[in-house]
PDB file of C-alpha atoms in Angstrom:
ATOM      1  CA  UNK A   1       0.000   0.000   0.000  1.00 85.00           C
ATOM      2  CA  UNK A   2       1.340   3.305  -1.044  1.00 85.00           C
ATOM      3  CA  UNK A   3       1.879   5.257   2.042  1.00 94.00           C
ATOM      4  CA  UNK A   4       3.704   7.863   3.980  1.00 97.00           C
ATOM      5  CA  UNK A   5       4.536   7.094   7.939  1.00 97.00           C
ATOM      6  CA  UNK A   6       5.490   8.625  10.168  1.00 97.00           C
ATOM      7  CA  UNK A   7       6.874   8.531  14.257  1.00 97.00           C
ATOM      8  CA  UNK A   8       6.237   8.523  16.965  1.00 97.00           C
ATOM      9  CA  UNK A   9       2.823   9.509  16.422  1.00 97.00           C
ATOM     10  CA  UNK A  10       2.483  11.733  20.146  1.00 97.00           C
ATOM     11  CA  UNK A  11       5.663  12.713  21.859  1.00 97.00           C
ATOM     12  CA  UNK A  12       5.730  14.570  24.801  1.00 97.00           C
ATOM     13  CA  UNK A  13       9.178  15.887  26.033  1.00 96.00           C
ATOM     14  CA  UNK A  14      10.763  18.569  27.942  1.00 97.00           C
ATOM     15  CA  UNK A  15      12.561  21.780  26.365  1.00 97.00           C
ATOM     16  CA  UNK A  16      16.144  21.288  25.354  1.00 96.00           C
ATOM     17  CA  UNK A  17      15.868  17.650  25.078  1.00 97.00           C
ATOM     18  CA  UNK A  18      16.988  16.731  20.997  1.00 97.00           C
ATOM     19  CA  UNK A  19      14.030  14.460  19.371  1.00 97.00           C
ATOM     20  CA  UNK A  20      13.894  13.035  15.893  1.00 98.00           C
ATOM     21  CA  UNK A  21      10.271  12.390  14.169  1.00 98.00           C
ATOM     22  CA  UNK A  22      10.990   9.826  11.187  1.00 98.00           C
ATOM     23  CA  UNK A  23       8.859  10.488   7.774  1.00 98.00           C
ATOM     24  CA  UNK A  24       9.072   7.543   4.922  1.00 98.00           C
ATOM     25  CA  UNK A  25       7.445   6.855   1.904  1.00 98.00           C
ATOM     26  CA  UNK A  26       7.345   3.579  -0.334  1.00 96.00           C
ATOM     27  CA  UNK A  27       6.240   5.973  -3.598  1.00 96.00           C
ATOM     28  CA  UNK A  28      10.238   6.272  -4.682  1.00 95.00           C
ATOM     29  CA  UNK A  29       8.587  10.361  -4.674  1.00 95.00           C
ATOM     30  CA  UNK A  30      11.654  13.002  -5.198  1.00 95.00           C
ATOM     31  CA  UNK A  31       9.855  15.934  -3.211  1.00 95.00           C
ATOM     32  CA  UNK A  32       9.208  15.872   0.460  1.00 97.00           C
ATOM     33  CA  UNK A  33       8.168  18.301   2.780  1.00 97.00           C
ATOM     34  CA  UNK A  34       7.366  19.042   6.799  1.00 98.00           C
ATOM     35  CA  UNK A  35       4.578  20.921   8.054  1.00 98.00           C
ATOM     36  CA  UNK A  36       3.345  22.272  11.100  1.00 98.00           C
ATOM     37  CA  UNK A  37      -0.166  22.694  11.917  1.00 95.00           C
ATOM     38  CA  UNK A  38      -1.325  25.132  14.192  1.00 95.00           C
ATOM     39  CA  UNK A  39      -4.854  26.785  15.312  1.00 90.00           C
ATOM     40  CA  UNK A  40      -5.432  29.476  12.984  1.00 89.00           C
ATOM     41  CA  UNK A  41      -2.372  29.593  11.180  1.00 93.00           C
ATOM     42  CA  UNK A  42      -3.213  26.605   9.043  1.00 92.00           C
ATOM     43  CA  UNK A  43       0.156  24.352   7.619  1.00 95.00           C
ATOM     44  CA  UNK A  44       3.106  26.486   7.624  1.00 97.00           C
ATOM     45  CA  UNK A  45       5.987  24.310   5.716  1.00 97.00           C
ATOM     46  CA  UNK A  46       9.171  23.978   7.547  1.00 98.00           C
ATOM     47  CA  UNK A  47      11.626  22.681   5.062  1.00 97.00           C
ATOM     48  CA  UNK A  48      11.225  20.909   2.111  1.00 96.00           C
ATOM     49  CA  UNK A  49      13.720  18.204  -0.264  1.00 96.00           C
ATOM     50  CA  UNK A  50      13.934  18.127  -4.103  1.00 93.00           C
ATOM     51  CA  UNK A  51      15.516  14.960  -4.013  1.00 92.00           C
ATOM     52  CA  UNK A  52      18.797  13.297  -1.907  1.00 94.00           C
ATOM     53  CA  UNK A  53      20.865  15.541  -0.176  1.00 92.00           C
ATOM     54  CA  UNK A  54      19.074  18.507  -1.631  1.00 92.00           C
ATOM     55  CA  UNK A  55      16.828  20.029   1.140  1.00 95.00           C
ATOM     56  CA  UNK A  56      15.817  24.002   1.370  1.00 94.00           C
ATOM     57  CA  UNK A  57      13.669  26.392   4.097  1.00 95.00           C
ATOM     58  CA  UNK A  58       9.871  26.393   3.946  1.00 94.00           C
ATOM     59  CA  UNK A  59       8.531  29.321   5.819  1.00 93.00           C
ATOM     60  CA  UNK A  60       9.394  28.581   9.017  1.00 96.00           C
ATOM     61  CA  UNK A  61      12.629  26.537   9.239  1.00 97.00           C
ATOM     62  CA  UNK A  62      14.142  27.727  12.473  1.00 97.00           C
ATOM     63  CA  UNK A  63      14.658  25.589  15.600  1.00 97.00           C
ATOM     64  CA  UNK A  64      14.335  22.518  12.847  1.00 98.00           C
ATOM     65  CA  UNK A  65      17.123  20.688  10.915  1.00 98.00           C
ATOM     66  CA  UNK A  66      16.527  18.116   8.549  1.00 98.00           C
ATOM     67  CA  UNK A  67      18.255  15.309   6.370  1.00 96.00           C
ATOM     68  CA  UNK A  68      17.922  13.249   2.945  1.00 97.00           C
ATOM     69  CA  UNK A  69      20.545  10.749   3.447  1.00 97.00           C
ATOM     70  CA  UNK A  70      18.200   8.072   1.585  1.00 97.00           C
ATOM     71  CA  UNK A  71      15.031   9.251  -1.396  1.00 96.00           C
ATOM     72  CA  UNK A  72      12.832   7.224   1.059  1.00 97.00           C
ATOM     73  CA  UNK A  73      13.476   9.117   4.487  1.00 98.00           C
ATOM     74  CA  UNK A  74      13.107  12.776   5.776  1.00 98.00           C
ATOM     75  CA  UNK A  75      13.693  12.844   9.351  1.00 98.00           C
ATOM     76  CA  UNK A  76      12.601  16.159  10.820  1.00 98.00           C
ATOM     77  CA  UNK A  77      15.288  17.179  14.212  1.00 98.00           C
ATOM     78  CA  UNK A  78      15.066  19.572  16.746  1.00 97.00           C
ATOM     79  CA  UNK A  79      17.894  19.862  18.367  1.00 96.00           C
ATOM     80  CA  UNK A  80      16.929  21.767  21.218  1.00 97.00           C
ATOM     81  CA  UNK A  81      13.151  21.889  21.343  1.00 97.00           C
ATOM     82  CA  UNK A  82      11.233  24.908  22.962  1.00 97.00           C
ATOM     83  CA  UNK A  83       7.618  25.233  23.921  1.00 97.00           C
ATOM     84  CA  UNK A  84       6.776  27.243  20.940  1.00 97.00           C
ATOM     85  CA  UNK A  85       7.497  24.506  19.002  1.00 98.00           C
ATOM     86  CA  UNK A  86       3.977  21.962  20.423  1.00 98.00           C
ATOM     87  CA  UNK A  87       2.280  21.640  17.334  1.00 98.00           C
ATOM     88  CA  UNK A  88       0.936  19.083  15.180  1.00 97.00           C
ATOM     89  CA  UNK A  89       3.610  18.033  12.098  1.00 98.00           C
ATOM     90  CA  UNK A  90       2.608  16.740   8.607  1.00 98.00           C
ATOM     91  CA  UNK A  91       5.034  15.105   6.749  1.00 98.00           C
ATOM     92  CA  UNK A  92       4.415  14.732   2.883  1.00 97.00           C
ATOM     93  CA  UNK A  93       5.742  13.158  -0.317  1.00 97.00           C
ATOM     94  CA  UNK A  94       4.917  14.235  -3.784  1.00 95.00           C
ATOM     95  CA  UNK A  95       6.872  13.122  -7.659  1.00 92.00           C
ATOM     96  CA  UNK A  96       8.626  16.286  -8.722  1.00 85.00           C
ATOM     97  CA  UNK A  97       8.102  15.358 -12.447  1.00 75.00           C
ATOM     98  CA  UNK A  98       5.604  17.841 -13.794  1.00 73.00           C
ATOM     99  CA  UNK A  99       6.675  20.890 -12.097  1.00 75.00           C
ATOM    100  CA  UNK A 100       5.035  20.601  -9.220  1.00 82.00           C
ATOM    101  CA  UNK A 101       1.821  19.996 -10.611  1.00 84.00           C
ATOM    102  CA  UNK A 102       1.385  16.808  -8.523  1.00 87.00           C
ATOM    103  CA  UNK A 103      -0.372  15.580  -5.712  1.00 92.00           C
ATOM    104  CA  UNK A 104       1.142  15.362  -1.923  1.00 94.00           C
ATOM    105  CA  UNK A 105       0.824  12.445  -0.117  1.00 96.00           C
ATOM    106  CA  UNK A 106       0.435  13.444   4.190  1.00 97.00           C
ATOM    107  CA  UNK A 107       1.456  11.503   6.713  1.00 97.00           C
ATOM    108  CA  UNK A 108      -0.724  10.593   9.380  1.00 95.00           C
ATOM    109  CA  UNK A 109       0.756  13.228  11.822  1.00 96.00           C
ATOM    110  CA  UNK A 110       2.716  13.510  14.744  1.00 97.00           C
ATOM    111  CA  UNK A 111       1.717  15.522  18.005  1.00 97.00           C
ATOM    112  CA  UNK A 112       4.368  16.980  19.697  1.00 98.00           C
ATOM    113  CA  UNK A 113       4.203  18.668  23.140  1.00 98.00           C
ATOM    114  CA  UNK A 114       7.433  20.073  24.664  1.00 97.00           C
ATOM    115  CA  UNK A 115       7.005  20.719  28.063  1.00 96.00           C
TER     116      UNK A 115
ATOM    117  CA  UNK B   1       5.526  37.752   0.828  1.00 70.00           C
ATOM    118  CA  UNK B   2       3.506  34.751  -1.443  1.00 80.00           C
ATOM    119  CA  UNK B   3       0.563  34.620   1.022  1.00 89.00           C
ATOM    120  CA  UNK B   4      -3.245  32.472   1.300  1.00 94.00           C
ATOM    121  CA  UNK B   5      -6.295  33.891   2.278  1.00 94.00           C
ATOM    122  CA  UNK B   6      -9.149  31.550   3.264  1.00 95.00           C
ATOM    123  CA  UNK B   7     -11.675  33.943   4.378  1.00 87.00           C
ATOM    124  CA  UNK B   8     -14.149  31.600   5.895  1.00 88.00           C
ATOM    125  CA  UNK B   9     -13.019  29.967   9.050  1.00 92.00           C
ATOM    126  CA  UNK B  10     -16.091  28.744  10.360  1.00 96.00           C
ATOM    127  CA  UNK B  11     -19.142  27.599   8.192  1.00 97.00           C
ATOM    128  CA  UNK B  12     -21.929  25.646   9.293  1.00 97.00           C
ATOM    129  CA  UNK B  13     -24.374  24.678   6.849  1.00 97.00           C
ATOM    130  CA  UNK B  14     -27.200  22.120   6.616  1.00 97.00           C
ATOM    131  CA  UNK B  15     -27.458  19.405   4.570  1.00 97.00           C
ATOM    132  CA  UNK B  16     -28.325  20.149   0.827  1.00 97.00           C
ATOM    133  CA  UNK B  17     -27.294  23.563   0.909  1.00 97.00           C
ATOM    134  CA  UNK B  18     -24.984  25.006  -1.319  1.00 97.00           C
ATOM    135  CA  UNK B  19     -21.001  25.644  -0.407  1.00 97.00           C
ATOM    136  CA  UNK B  20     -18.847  28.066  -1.935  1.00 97.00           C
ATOM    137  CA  UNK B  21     -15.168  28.381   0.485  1.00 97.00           C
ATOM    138  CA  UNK B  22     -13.018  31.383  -0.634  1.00 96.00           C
ATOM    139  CA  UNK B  23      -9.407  31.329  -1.687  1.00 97.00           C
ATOM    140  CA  UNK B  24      -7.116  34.165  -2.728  1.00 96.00           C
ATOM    141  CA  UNK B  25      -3.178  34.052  -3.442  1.00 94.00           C
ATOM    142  CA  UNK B  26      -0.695  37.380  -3.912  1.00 90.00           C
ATOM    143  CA  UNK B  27       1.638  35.965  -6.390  1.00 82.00           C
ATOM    144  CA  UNK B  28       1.786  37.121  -9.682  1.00 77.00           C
ATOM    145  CA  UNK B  29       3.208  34.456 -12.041  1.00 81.00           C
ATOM    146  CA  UNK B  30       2.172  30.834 -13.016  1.00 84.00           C
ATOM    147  CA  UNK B  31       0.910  29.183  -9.997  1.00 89.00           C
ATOM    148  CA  UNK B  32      -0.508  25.661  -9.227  1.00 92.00           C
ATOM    149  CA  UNK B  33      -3.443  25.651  -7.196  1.00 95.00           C
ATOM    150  CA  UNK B  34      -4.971  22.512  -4.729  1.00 96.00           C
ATOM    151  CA  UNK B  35      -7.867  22.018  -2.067  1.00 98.00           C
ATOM    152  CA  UNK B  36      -6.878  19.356   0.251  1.00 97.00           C
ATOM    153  CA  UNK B  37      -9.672  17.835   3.096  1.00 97.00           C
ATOM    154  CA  UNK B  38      -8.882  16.787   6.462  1.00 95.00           C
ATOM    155  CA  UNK B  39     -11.733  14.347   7.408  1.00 95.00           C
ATOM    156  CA  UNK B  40     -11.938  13.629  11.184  1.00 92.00           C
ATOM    157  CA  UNK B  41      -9.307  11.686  12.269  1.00 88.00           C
ATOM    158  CA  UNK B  42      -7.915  10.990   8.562  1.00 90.00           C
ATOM    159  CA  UNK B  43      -4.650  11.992   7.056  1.00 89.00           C
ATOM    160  CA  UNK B  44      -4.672  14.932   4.619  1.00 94.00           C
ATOM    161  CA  UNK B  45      -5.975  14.085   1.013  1.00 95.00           C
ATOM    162  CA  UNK B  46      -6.317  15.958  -2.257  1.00 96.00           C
ATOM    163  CA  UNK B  47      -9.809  17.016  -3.315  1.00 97.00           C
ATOM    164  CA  UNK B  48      -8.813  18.990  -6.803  1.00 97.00           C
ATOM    165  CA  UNK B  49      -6.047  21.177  -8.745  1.00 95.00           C
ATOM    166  CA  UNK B  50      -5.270  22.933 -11.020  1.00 94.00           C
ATOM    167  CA  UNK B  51      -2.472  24.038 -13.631  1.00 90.00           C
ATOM    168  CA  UNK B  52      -3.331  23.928 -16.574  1.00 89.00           C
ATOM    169  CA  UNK B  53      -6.486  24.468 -19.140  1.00 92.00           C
ATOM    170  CA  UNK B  54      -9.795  24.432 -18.463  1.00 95.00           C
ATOM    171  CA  UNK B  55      -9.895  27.247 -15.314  1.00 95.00           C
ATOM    172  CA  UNK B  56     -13.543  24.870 -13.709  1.00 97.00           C
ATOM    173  CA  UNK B  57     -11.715  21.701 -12.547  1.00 97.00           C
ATOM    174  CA  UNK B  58     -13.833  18.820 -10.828  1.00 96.00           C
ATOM    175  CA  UNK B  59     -12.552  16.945  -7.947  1.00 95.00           C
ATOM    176  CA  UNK B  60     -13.698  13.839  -5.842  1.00 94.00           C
ATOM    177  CA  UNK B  61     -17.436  13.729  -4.071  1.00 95.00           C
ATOM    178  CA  UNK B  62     -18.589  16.605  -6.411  1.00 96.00           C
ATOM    179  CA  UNK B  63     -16.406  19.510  -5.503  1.00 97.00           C
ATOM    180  CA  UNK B  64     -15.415  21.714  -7.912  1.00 98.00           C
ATOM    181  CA  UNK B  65     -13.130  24.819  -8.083  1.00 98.00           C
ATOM    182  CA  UNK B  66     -12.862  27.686 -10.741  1.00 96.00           C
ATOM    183  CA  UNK B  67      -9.597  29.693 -10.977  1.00 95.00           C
ATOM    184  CA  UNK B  68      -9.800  32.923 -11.932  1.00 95.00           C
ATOM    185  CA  UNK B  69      -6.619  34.987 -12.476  1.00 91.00           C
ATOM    186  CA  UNK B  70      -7.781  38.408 -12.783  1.00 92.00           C
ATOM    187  CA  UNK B  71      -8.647  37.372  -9.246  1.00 94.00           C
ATOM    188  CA  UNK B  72      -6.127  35.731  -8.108  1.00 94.00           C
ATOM    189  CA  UNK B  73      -8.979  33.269  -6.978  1.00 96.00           C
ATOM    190  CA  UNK B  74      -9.379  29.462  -6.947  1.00 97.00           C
ATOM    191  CA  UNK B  75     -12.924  29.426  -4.978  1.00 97.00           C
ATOM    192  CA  UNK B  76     -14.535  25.733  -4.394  1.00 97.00           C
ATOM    193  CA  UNK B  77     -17.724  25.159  -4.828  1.00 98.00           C
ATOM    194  CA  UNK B  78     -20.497  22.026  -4.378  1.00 98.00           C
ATOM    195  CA  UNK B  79     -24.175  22.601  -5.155  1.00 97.00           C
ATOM    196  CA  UNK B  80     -24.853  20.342  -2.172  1.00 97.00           C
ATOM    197  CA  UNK B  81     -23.097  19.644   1.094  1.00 97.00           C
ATOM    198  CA  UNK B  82     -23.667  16.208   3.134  1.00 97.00           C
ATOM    199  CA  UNK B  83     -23.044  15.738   6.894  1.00 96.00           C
ATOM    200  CA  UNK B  84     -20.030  13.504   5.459  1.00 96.00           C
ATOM    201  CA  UNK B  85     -18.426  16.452   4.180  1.00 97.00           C
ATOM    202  CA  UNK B  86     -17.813  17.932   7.753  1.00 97.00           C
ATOM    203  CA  UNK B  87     -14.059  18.439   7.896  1.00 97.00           C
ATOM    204  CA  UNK B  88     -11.628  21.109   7.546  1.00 96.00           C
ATOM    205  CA  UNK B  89     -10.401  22.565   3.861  1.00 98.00           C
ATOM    206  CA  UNK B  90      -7.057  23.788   2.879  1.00 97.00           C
ATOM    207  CA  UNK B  91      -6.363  26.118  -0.017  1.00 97.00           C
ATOM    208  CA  UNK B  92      -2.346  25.513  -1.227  1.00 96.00           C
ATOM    209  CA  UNK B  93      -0.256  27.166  -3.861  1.00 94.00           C
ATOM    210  CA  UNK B  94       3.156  26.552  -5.169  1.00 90.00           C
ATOM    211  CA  UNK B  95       4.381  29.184  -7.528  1.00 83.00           C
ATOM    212  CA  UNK B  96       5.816  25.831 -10.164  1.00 75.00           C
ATOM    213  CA  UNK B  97       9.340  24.919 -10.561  1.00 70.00           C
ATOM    214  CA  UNK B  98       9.816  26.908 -13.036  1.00 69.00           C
ATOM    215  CA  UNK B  99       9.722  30.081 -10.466  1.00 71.00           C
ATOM    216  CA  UNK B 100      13.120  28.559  -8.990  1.00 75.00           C
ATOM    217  CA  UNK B 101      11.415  27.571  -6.200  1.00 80.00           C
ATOM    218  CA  UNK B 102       9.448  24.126  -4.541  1.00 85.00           C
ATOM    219  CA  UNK B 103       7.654  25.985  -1.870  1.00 91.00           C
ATOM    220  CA  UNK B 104       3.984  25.153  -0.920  1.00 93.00           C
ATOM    221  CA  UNK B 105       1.621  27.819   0.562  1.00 94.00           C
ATOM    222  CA  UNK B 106      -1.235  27.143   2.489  1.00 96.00           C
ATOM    223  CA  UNK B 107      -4.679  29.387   3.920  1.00 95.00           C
ATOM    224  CA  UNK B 108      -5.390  28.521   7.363  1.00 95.00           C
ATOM    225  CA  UNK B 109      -8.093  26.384   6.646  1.00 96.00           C
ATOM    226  CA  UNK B 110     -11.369  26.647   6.988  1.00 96.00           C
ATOM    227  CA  UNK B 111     -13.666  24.314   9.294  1.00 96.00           C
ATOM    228  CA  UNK B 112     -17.091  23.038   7.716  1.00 97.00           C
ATOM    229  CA  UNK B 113     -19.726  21.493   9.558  1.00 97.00           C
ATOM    230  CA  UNK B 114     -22.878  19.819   8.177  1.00 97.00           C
ATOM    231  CA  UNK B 115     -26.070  19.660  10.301  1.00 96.00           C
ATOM    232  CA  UNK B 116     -27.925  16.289   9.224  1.00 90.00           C
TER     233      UNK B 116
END
């Protein structure tokens, strides 16, 4: 089944304490992405990958690091989490062929708290 | 800045009326356009786009969307809502790659609600 997964699925942790959320999808897709969803400010996209070892900001990349070691996997870090950063993250997949023209595939979404 | 507007947060509506959910982008080149649904408890999934010809495109469970680019509008419409169709709807844009950049834009959603 085609899918995008992601975890841990909730997380709660303490500020300063380094987490990883894992993202992976079995599409062989070039583009992923991260999102955050918050009340009222809809999905804000953190960073985003053309393809491996080619990531760039989204909108609101700071206090986030990611990687694309492998086309598969987009691990999403934050090194030293803060409570600003409790949200609700998306992580997406999409073929790059077309210009962008193509559909993203979300993840089922992970809840972080940081306490 | 590329922005979204979704200028409906909130709409309730009863069953069998008519839905129209507003979207607006500022950017003034080529642009893709998408509504993506968040059932309940579901992941994210693609009701329509568009990038090309015809400016009406149809989507899944009867939505449609019309872009118009004197607008800078990509409004969806369905003549009929069912109590199934309570979730929350995202407008997105990405300006194409062609624009020398991959980034996705989204509205903050608006939140539907059905009365059966």
């Amino acid at each position: 089944e085609a899918q995008v997964t992601q975890n841990p699925r909730y997380l709660i942790t303490v500020t300063g304490k380094k987490l990883t959320v894992t993202c992976s999808q079995n599409m062989n897709h070039e583009y992923m992405s991260w999102y955050r969803q918050d009340p009222g400010l809809g999905l804000r996209q953190i960073y985003y990958s053309m393809n491996v070892e080619v990531t760039d900001k989204g909108d609101v990349p700071e206090g986030y690091k990611v990687s694309r070691k492998e086309k598969r996997n987009f691990p999403l870090i934050l090194e030293s989490p803060s409570p600003n950063q409790t949200s609700l993250y998306f992580c997406a997949s999409s073929r790059l062929a077309g210009g962008l023209t193509d559909t993203q595939y979300f993840g089922p979404g992970t809840r972080l708290t940081v306490l | 800045a590329q922005s979204v507007s979704q200028h409906n947060h909130h709409v309730i509506l009863s069953e069998a009326a008519s839905l129209e959910l507003g979207c607006n982008y500022s950017y003034g080149g080529t642009v893709n356009l998408f509504w993506y649904v968040q059932y309940p408890g579901q992941h994210l999934q693609l009701l329509l786009k568009y990038f090309s010809g015809d400016p009406l495109v149809k989507g899944i469970k009867g939505f449609e969307a019309e872009f118009i680019k004197s607008k800078f509008s990509f409004n969806l419409r369905k003549p009929s809502v069912q109590w199934s169709d309570t979730a929350e709807y995202f407008c997105a844009v990405n300006p194409g790659t062609t624009s020398g950049t991959y980034k996705y834009i989204f509205g903050t959603g608006t939140r539907l609600k059905v009365l059966a």
